[in-house]
Coordinates of C-alpha atoms and ligand atoms in Angstrom, one line a residue:
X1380 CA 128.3 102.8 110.0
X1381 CA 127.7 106.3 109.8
X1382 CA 125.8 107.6 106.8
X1383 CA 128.6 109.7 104.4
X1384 CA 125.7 112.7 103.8
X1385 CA 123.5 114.2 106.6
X1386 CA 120.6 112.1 106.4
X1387 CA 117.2 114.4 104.9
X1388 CA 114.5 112.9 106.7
X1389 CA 112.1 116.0 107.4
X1390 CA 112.0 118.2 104.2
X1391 CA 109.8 120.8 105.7
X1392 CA 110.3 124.3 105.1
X1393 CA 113.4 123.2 103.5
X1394 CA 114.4 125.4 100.5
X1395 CA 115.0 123.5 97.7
X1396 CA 116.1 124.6 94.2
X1397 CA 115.3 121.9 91.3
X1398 CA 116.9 123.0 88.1
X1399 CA 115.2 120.8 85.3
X1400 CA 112.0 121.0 86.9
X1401 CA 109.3 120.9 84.4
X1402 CA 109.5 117.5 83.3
X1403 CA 110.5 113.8 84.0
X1404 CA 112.9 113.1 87.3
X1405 CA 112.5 116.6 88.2
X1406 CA 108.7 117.4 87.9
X1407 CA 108.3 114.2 90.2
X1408 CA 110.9 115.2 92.1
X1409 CA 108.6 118.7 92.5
X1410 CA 105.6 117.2 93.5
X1411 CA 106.8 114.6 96.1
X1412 CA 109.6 117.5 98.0
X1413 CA 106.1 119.7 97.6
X1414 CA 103.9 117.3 99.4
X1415 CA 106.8 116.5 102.0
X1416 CA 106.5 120.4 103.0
X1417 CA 109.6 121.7 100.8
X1418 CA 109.4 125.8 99.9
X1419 CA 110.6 124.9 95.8
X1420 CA 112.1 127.1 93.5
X1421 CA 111.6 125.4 90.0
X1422 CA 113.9 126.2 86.6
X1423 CA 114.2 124.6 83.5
X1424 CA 114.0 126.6 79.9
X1425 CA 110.4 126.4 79.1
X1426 CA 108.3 128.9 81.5
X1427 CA 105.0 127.0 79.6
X1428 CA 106.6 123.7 81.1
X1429 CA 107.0 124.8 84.4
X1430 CA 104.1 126.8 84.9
X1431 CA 102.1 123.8 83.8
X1432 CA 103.7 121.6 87.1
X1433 CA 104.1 124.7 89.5
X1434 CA 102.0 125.7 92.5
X1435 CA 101.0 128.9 93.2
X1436 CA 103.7 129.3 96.2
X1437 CA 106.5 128.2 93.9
X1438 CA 109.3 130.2 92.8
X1439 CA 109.8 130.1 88.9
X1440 CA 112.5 131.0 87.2
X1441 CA 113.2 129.7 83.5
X1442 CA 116.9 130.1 82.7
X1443 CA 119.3 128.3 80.2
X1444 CA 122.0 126.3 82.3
X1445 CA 124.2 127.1 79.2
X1446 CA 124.0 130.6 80.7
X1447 CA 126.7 130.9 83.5
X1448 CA 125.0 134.5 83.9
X1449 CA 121.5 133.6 84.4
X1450 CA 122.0 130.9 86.4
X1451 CA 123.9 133.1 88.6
X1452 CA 121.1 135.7 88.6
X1453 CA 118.7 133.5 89.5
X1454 CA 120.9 131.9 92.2
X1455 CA 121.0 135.5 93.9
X1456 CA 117.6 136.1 93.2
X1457 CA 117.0 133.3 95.6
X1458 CA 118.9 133.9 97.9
X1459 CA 117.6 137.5 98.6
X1460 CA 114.0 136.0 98.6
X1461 CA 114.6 133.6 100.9
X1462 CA 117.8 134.4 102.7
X1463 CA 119.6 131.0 101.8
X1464 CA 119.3 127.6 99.8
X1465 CA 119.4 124.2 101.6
X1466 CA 119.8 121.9 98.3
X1467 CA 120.2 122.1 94.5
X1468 CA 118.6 119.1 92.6
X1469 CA 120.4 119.7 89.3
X1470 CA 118.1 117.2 86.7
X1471 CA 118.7 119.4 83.3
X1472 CA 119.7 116.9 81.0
X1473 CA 119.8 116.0 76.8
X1474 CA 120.4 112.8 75.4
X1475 CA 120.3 112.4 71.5
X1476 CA 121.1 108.4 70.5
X1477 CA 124.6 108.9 68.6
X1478 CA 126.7 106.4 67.1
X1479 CA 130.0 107.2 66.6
X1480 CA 129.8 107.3 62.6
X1481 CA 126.9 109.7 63.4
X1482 CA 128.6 112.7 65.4
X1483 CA 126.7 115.7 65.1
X1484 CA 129.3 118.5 66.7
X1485 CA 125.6 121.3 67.4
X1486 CA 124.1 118.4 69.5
X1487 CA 127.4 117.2 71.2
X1488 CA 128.0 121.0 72.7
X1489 CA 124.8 121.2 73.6
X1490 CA 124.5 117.5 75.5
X1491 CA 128.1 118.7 77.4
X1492 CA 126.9 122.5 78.5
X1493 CA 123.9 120.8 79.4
X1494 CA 125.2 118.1 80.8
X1495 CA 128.3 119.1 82.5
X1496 CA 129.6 122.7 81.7
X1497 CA 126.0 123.7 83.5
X1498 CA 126.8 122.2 86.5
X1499 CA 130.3 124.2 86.9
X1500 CA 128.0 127.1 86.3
X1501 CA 125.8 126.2 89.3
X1502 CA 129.1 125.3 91.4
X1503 CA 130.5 128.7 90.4
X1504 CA 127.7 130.3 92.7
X1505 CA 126.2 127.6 94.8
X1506 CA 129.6 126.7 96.5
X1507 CA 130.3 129.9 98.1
X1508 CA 127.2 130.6 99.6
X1509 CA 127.2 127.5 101.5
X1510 CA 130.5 127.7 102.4
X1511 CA 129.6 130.8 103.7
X1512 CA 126.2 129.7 105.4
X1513 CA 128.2 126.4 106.1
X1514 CA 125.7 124.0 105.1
X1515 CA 123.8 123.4 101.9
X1516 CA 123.4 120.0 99.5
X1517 CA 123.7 119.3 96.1
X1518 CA 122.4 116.4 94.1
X1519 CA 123.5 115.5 91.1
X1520 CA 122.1 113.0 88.4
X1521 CA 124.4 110.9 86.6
X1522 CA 123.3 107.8 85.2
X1523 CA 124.7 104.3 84.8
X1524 CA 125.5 105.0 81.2
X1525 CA 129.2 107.0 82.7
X1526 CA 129.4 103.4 84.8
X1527 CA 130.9 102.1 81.5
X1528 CA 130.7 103.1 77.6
X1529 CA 127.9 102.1 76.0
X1530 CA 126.9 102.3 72.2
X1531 CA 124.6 105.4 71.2
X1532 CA 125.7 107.2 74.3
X1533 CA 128.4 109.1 72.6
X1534 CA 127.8 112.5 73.6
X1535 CA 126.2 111.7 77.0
X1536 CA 128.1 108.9 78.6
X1537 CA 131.5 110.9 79.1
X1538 CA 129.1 113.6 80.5
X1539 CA 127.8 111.5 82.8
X1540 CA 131.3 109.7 83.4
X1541 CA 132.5 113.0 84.5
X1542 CA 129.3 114.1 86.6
X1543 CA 130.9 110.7 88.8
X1544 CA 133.8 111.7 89.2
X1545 CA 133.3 115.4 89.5
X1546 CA 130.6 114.6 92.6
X1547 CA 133.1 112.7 94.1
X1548 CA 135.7 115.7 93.9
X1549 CA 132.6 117.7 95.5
X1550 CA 131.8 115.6 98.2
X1551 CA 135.8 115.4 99.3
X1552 CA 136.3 119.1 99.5
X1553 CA 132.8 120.2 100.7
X1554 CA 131.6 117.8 102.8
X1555 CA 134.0 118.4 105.6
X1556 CA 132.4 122.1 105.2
X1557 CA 129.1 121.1 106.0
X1558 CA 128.1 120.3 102.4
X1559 CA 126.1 117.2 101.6
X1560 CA 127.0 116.0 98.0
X1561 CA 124.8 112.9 96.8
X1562 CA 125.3 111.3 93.4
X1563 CA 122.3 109.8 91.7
X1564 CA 122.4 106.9 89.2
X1565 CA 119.6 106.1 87.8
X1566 CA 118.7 102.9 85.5
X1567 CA 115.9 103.8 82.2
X1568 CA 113.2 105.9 83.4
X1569 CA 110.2 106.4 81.1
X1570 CA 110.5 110.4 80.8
X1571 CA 110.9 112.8 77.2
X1572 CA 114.8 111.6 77.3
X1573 CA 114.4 107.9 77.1
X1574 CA 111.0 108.1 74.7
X1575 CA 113.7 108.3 72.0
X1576 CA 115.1 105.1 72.5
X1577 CA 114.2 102.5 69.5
X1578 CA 115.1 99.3 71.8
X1579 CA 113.5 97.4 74.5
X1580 CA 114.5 99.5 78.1
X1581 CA 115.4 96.4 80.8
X1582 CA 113.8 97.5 84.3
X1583 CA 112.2 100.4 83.6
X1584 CA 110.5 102.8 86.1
X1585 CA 108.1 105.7 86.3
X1586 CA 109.4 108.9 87.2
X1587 CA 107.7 108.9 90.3
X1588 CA 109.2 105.9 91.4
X1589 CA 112.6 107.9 90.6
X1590 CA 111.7 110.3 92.7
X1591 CA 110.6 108.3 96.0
X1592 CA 114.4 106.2 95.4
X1593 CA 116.1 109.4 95.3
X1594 CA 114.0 111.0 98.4
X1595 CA 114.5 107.3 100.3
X1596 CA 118.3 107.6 99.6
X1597 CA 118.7 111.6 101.2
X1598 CA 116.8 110.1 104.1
X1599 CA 119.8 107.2 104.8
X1600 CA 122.4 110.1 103.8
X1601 CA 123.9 108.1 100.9
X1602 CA 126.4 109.1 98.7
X1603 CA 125.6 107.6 96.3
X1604 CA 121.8 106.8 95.1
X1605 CA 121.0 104.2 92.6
X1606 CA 118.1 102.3 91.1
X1607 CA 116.9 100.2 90.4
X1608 CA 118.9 97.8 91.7
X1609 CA 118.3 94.9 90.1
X1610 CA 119.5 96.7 86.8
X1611 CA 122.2 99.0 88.3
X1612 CA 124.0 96.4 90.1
X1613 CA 125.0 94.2 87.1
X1614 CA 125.7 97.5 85.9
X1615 CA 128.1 98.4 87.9
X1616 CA 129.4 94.7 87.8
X1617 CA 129.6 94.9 83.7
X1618 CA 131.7 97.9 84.1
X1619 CA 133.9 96.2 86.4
X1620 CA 134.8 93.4 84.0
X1621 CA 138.0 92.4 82.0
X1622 CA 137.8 94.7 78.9
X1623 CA 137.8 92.0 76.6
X1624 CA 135.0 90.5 78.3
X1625 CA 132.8 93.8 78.9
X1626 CA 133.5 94.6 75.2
X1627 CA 131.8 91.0 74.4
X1628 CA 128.9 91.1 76.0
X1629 CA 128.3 95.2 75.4
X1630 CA 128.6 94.1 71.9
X1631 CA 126.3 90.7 72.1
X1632 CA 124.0 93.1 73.6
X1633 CA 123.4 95.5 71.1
X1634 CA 123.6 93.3 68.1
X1635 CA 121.0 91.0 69.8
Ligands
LIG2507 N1 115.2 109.0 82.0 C1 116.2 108.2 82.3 O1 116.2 107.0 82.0 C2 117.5 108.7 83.0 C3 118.4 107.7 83.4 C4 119.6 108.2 84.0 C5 119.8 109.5 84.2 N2 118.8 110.4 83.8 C6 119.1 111.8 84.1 O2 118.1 112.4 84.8 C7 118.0 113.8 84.5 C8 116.6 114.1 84.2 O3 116.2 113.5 83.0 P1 114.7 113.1 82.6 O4 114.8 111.7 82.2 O5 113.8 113.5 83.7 O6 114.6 114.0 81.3 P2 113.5 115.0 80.9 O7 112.1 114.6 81.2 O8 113.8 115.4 79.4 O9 113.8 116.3 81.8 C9 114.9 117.1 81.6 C10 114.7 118.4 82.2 O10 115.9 119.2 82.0 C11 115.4 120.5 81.5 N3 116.5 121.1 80.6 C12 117.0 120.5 79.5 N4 117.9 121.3 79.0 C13 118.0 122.4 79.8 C14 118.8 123.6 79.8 N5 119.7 123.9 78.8 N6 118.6 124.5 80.8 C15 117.7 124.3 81.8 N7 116.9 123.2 81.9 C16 117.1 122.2 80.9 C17 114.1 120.2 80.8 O11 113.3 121.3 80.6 P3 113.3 122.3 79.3 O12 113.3 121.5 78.1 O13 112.1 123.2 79.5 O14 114.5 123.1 79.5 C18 113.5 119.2 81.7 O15 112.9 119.9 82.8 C19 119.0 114.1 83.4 O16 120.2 114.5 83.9 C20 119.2 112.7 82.8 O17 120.4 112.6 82.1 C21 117.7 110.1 83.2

């Protein structure tokens, strides 16, 4: 069958912008599109964090995705330097544990402008550029926490809930334009965000093995990208189940 996304099997001289750069998913992400020949252009908020991951030939620019402006600026800036933009790897994420007698309204706006207002910021400038170059990608990460609700994620599941659906929006308006639009779904990776759970993470990965699933997915032009599978596929299955059943088991899990 053919592959929904055009299949990224040579990234060199590819220009690729990773926004959430300097740590986790997206520093790995850096160092493996880096050694595959990519030109990178790396942002996250911290210019310390990123100048401690960046190569000399790197383009840095250290920007709040809260900021529709500066991510704007900095999308232009690129463009002029290097006359388009082949992908966007957007990786900025929070996640704070919250329960829902716990909601703390400062750390909720900033998990969904993080999370999801950030990414219409991107899409505000990205999306006509490659409409008018007519090709570009965007990757997304999501996570299996919007497959289904989950306890603590009460601020970042919906975000990553709507991060589903919205790529799937993306990828039937663009991808007839010559836009690839691939969905990741990642399982627990050991990175900053997940150091804060107090639990026991089933199948957990490294951050670099993130980054070779999410390379190895562009190269089969998949849609959607998910690891690993031996924890996202009962995942995906849990999500799928009668709610008074899902409900049990969500629960059993959490008391256990
Ligand atoms: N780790 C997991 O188990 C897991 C599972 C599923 C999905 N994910 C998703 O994967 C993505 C990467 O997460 P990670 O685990 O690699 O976390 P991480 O190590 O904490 O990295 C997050 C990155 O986002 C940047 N960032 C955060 N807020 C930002 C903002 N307002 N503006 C610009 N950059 C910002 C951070 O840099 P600064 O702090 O310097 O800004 C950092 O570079 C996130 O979307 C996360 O939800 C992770």
């Amino acid at each position: 069958m053919k592959p929904l996304n055009p299949p990224i099997t040579d990234w060199q001289g590819r220009r690729v912008w990773v926004i959430g750069a300097s740590s986790g998913i997206g520093a790995a992400l850096t160092g493996q599109l880096r050694e595959a020949g990519a030109h990178l252009a790396l942002s996250a908020r911290s210019e310390g964090g990123l100048q401690a991951i960046a190569h000399q030939q790197d383009l840095l620019l250290s920007l709040t995705v809260t900021d529709a402006e500066a991510v704007a600026r900095a999308c232009d800036e690129l463009i002029e330097t290097w006359g388009a933009i082949d992908m966007v790897i957007y990786c900025a994420g929070v996640y704070s544990p919250m329960r829902a007698w716990e909601i703390d309204l400062e750390c909720v706006d900033d998990t969904l402008m993080t999370n999801l207002q950030g990414v219409y910021h991107l899409l505000a400038t990205i999306v006509p550029h490659y409409l008018r170059t007519g090709s570009g990608g965007l990757c997304l990460l999501a996570s299996v926490a919007g497959f289904s609700g989950l306890p603590k994620a009460l601020a970042y599941g919906p975000t990553k809930a709507a991060i589903i659906n919205l790529a799937q929006i993306l990828y039937s308006d663009l991808s007839s334009r010559g836009v690839g639009v691939y969905l990741v779904n990642p399982g627990f990776v050991e990175t900053r965000l997940t150091q804060q759970n107090d639990f026991s993470m089933p199948a957990l990965i490294s951050p670099d093995q993130a980054a070779q699933s999410i390379i190895t997915g562009m190269s089969k032009g998949r849609f959607e990208i998910h690891f690993p599978k031996r924890f996202t596929l009962p995942m995906r299955w849990l999500a799928r189940l009668p709610d008074r059943l899902r409900f049990y088991l969500v629960n059993k899990a959490v008391s256990s």
